[in-house]
Amino acid sequence: MVSGVVQSAAEGVLPPAVDLKGVRIAFESAGGERFVAVEGADLRVADGEFVAIVGPTGCGKSTLLNATAGLLAPAAGTVTVFGEPLAGLNRRAGYLFQAEALFPWKTALENVAIGLDVAGVRHGEARERASQWLTRVGLGAFAARYPHQLSGGQRKRVGLAQVLIRDPKILLMDEPFGPLDAQTRQIMGNMLLSLWTSERKAVMFVTHDLEEAIALA
């Protein structure tokens, strides 16, 4: 559900964070059969806009996210990010998958800081910023715990902090709360909206749950 109309850059407004035009994505099976996952998709997401992509399993929602992330190249159509054609990985995007991406041998603090470590940020600064983000997602007291010592909802919070600490301009979320119980999903949704209100990033949130889409977007 895409809301609003985005003005063009020529009118003095920044170009959309994401602009998909006529995107077609197809795969070929081992037997040579051609399968079209997305056909003629158009989607524009303004900077700071929260967009929910709703549909049944297998309709191509995750494929659209992967194209926006630069993980898949469309067979036809264009993907532009802040007015620039996307070539390779989308360095302005952070991706929160449905499956957890935490290292089991690292603490919550170390998991959140790992992106900064890879980017060459000083050890002390990376830990300080990771601690701040854990506090923002309500896990300041759980920094020394390992993933197996955290609940499903807590691990999702660590994952969200792990993505946001890199300060992406675009947040891609692929059914991130799907495995959680209803109450925890609601708590996570409220926390996400609170963070979005303060950070105002462009969000593409994939879900098959219409109620969740309405509540968030």
Tab-separated table of C-alpha atoms in Angstrom:
chain	number	residue	atom	x	y	z
A	1	MET	CA	0.000	0.000	0.000
A	2	VAL	CA	1.770	3.037	-1.292
A	3	SER	CA	0.569	6.392	-0.011
A	4	GLY	CA	1.014	9.899	-1.308
A	5	VAL	CA	2.405	11.414	-4.470
A	6	VAL	CA	6.077	12.307	-4.731
A	7	GLN	CA	7.027	15.485	-6.582
A	8	SER	CA	9.885	15.436	-9.045
A	9	ALA	CA	13.382	16.622	-8.199
A	10	ALA	CA	12.918	19.410	-10.733
A	11	GLU	CA	10.315	20.939	-8.428
A	12	GLY	CA	12.898	21.405	-5.713
A	13	VAL	CA	12.135	18.183	-3.850
A	14	LEU	CA	14.565	15.308	-3.372
A	15	PRO	CA	14.014	12.348	-5.711
A	16	PRO	CA	12.311	9.298	-4.191
A	17	ALA	CA	14.420	7.008	-2.050
A	18	VAL	CA	13.394	4.065	-4.234
A	19	ASP	CA	11.846	4.117	-7.693
A	20	LEU	CA	11.029	0.848	-9.458
A	21	LYS	CA	9.760	1.145	-13.027
A	22	GLY	CA	8.571	-1.776	-15.122
A	23	VAL	CA	10.657	-4.242	-13.147
A	24	ARG	CA	10.647	-7.801	-14.423
A	25	ILE	CA	12.515	-10.553	-12.599
A	26	ALA	CA	12.701	-14.118	-13.860
A	27	PHE	CA	14.489	-17.268	-12.756
A	28	GLU	CA	15.508	-20.386	-14.623
A	29	SER	CA	15.115	-23.809	-13.035
A	30	ALA	CA	17.703	-26.574	-13.214
A	31	GLY	CA	15.616	-28.119	-15.975
A	32	GLY	CA	15.722	-24.941	-18.025
A	33	GLU	CA	12.168	-23.852	-17.270
A	34	ARG	CA	11.667	-20.083	-17.086
A	35	PHE	CA	9.739	-18.721	-14.086
A	36	VAL	CA	8.650	-15.093	-13.863
A	37	ALA	CA	8.535	-13.901	-10.240
A	38	VAL	CA	7.780	-10.216	-10.878
A	39	GLU	CA	6.312	-8.659	-14.011
A	40	GLY	CA	5.971	-4.950	-14.766
A	41	ALA	CA	6.273	-3.767	-11.170
A	42	ASP	CA	6.139	-0.028	-10.479
A	43	LEU	CA	6.765	1.286	-6.976
A	44	ARG	CA	7.922	4.642	-5.669
A	45	VAL	CA	8.938	5.178	-2.039
A	46	ALA	CA	9.592	8.725	-0.884
A	47	ASP	CA	12.414	9.586	1.471
A	48	GLY	CA	11.054	9.050	4.985
A	49	GLU	CA	7.969	7.146	3.815
A	50	PHE	CA	6.804	3.863	5.385
A	51	VAL	CA	5.419	1.504	2.735
A	52	ALA	CA	3.978	-1.943	3.399
A	53	ILE	CA	4.027	-4.482	0.569
A	54	VAL	CA	1.201	-6.961	1.138
A	55	GLY	CA	0.400	-10.188	-0.647
A	56	PRO	CA	0.172	-13.966	-0.337
A	57	THR	CA	3.220	-16.183	-0.088
A	58	GLY	CA	5.011	-16.587	-3.406
A	59	CYS	CA	3.687	-13.454	-5.127
A	60	GLY	CA	7.122	-11.805	-5.419
A	61	LYS	CA	7.242	-9.496	-2.399
A	62	SER	CA	10.662	-10.652	-1.215
A	63	THR	CA	11.933	-10.610	-4.794
A	64	LEU	CA	11.126	-6.884	-4.987
A	65	LEU	CA	13.098	-6.290	-1.796
A	66	ASN	CA	16.034	-8.270	-3.146
A	67	ALA	CA	16.002	-6.175	-6.314
A	68	THR	CA	15.947	-2.993	-4.225
A	69	ALA	CA	18.865	-4.323	-2.179
A	70	GLY	CA	20.822	-5.027	-5.349
A	71	LEU	CA	20.874	-8.760	-4.684
A	72	LEU	CA	18.946	-9.445	-7.892
A	73	ALA	CA	19.275	-7.651	-11.214
A	74	PRO	CA	15.979	-7.171	-13.072
A	75	ALA	CA	15.661	-8.691	-16.532
A	76	ALA	CA	13.762	-5.567	-17.561
A	77	GLY	CA	12.890	-2.228	-16.026
A	78	THR	CA	14.911	0.061	-13.792
A	79	VAL	CA	15.716	0.465	-10.112
A	80	THR	CA	16.863	3.904	-8.998
A	81	VAL	CA	17.926	4.989	-5.520
A	82	PHE	CA	17.715	8.695	-4.706
A	83	GLY	CA	17.684	9.411	-8.427
A	84	GLU	CA	20.693	7.250	-9.304
A	85	PRO	CA	20.485	3.928	-11.203
A	86	LEU	CA	21.277	1.035	-8.890
A	87	ALA	CA	24.389	-0.878	-9.925
A	88	GLY	CA	25.461	-3.701	-7.625
A	89	LEU	CA	24.636	-3.720	-3.935
A	90	ASN	CA	22.512	-0.905	-2.547
A	91	ARG	CA	24.920	0.672	-0.051
A	92	ARG	CA	22.211	3.007	1.225
A	93	ALA	CA	19.958	0.177	2.373
A	94	GLY	CA	19.865	-1.975	5.478
A	95	TYR	CA	18.130	-5.363	5.235
A	96	LEU	CA	16.344	-7.154	8.084
A	97	PHE	CA	15.456	-10.679	7.013
A	98	GLN	CA	12.834	-12.993	8.456
A	99	ALA	CA	15.581	-15.446	9.385
A	100	GLU	CA	17.893	-14.358	12.178
A	101	ALA	CA	21.371	-13.198	11.205
A	102	LEU	CA	23.007	-13.175	14.634
A	103	PHE	CA	26.277	-14.951	15.347
A	104	PRO	CA	25.613	-17.423	18.188
A	105	TRP	CA	29.160	-17.088	19.582
A	106	LYS	CA	28.916	-13.305	19.920
A	107	THR	CA	27.111	-11.311	22.599
A	108	ALA	CA	24.250	-8.953	21.799
A	109	LEU	CA	26.683	-6.033	21.992
A	110	GLU	CA	29.186	-7.717	19.667
A	111	ASN	CA	26.454	-8.650	17.181
A	112	VAL	CA	25.215	-5.069	16.982
A	113	ALA	CA	28.757	-3.710	16.624
A	114	ILE	CA	29.885	-6.134	13.927
A	115	GLY	CA	28.868	-3.888	11.027
A	116	LEU	CA	30.979	-1.074	12.424
A	117	ASP	CA	33.879	-3.476	13.005
A	118	VAL	CA	33.783	-4.495	9.342
A	119	ALA	CA	33.652	-0.824	8.337
A	120	GLY	CA	36.854	-0.162	10.283
A	121	VAL	CA	35.347	1.875	13.116
A	122	ARG	CA	37.550	1.919	16.220
A	123	HIS	CA	36.762	-0.873	18.680
A	124	GLY	CA	35.823	1.414	21.558
A	125	GLU	CA	33.642	3.681	19.441
A	126	ALA	CA	31.881	0.712	17.852
A	127	ARG	CA	31.064	-0.754	21.292
A	128	GLU	CA	29.837	2.595	22.577
A	129	ARG	CA	27.504	3.090	19.631
A	130	ALA	CA	26.301	-0.505	19.886
A	131	SER	CA	25.514	0.024	23.558
A	132	GLN	CA	23.508	3.135	22.690
A	133	TRP	CA	21.478	1.246	20.116
A	134	LEU	CA	20.793	-1.636	22.480
A	135	THR	CA	19.454	0.916	24.938
A	136	ARG	CA	17.252	2.433	22.234
A	137	VAL	CA	15.655	-0.931	21.511
A	138	GLY	CA	15.166	-1.636	25.208
A	139	LEU	CA	18.019	-4.113	25.682
A	140	GLY	CA	20.625	-2.024	27.456
A	141	ALA	CA	20.747	-4.515	30.316
A	142	PHE	CA	21.220	-7.499	27.976
A	143	ALA	CA	24.427	-6.452	26.197
A	144	ALA	CA	26.482	-9.363	27.557
A	145	ARG	CA	23.947	-12.061	26.715
A	146	TYR	CA	24.315	-14.485	23.833
A	147	PRO	CA	21.501	-15.100	21.325
A	148	HIS	CA	20.453	-18.376	22.959
A	149	GLN	CA	19.934	-16.465	26.214
A	150	LEU	CA	17.456	-14.070	24.589
A	151	SER	CA	13.805	-14.512	23.649
A	152	GLY	CA	12.675	-14.420	20.027
A	153	GLY	CA	11.491	-10.840	20.376
A	154	GLN	CA	14.741	-9.785	22.008
A	155	ARG	CA	16.772	-11.363	19.211
A	156	LYS	CA	14.687	-9.428	16.682
A	157	ARG	CA	15.486	-6.218	18.567
A	158	VAL	CA	19.191	-7.033	18.409
A	159	GLY	CA	18.831	-7.656	14.675
A	160	LEU	CA	17.075	-4.330	14.190
A	161	ALA	CA	19.795	-2.495	16.121
A	162	GLN	CA	22.402	-4.365	14.063
A	163	VAL	CA	20.892	-2.910	10.886
A	164	LEU	CA	20.160	0.613	12.131
A	165	ILE	CA	23.591	1.218	13.670
A	166	ARG	CA	24.960	1.603	10.120
A	167	ASP	CA	22.495	4.479	9.578
A	168	PRO	CA	20.990	3.242	6.302
A	169	LYS	CA	18.794	5.688	4.408
A	170	ILE	CA	16.480	2.855	3.369
A	171	LEU	CA	15.277	0.042	5.624
A	172	LEU	CA	14.198	-3.191	3.914
A	173	MET	CA	12.221	-5.581	6.116
A	174	ASP	CA	11.157	-9.029	4.889
A	175	GLU	CA	8.420	-10.315	7.228
A	176	PRO	CA	10.772	-9.710	10.173
A	177	PHE	CA	8.155	-10.380	12.843
A	178	GLY	CA	6.561	-13.406	11.185
A	179	PRO	CA	7.867	-16.076	13.608
A	180	LEU	CA	6.827	-14.123	16.726
A	181	ASP	CA	3.647	-14.547	18.752
A	182	ALA	CA	0.873	-11.964	18.327
A	183	GLN	CA	1.654	-9.975	21.473
A	184	THR	CA	5.390	-9.781	20.740
A	185	ARG	CA	4.664	-8.788	17.139
A	186	GLN	CA	2.551	-5.898	18.362
A	187	ILE	CA	5.292	-4.777	20.755
A	188	MET	CA	7.879	-4.955	17.977
A	189	GLY	CA	5.591	-3.068	15.610
A	190	ASN	CA	5.099	-0.270	18.119
A	191	MET	CA	8.846	-0.051	18.727
A	192	LEU	CA	9.526	0.045	14.984
A	193	LEU	CA	7.052	2.897	14.500
A	194	SER	CA	8.645	4.802	17.377
A	195	LEU	CA	12.097	4.424	15.806
A	196	TRP	CA	10.756	5.374	12.382
A	197	THR	CA	9.133	8.502	13.815
A	198	SER	CA	12.473	9.645	15.228
A	199	GLU	CA	14.724	8.458	12.373
A	200	ARG	CA	12.399	9.036	9.388
A	201	LYS	CA	14.009	6.538	7.071
A	202	ALA	CA	12.367	5.162	3.961
A	203	VAL	CA	10.935	1.760	4.919
A	204	MET	CA	9.798	-1.090	2.668
A	205	PHE	CA	8.045	-3.610	4.912
A	206	VAL	CA	6.962	-6.935	3.410
A	207	THR	CA	4.158	-8.872	5.082
A	208	HIS	CA	1.315	-11.236	4.199
A	209	ASP	CA	-0.667	-9.971	7.209
A	210	LEU	CA	-3.102	-7.240	6.144
A	211	GLU	CA	-3.777	-6.133	9.729
A	212	GLU	CA	-0.052	-5.702	10.362
A	213	ALA	CA	0.296	-3.683	7.159
A	214	ILE	CA	-2.570	-1.358	8.117
A	215	ALA	CA	-1.218	-0.878	11.640
A	216	LEU	CA	2.290	-0.005	10.479
A	217	ALA	CA	1.830	1.825	7.181
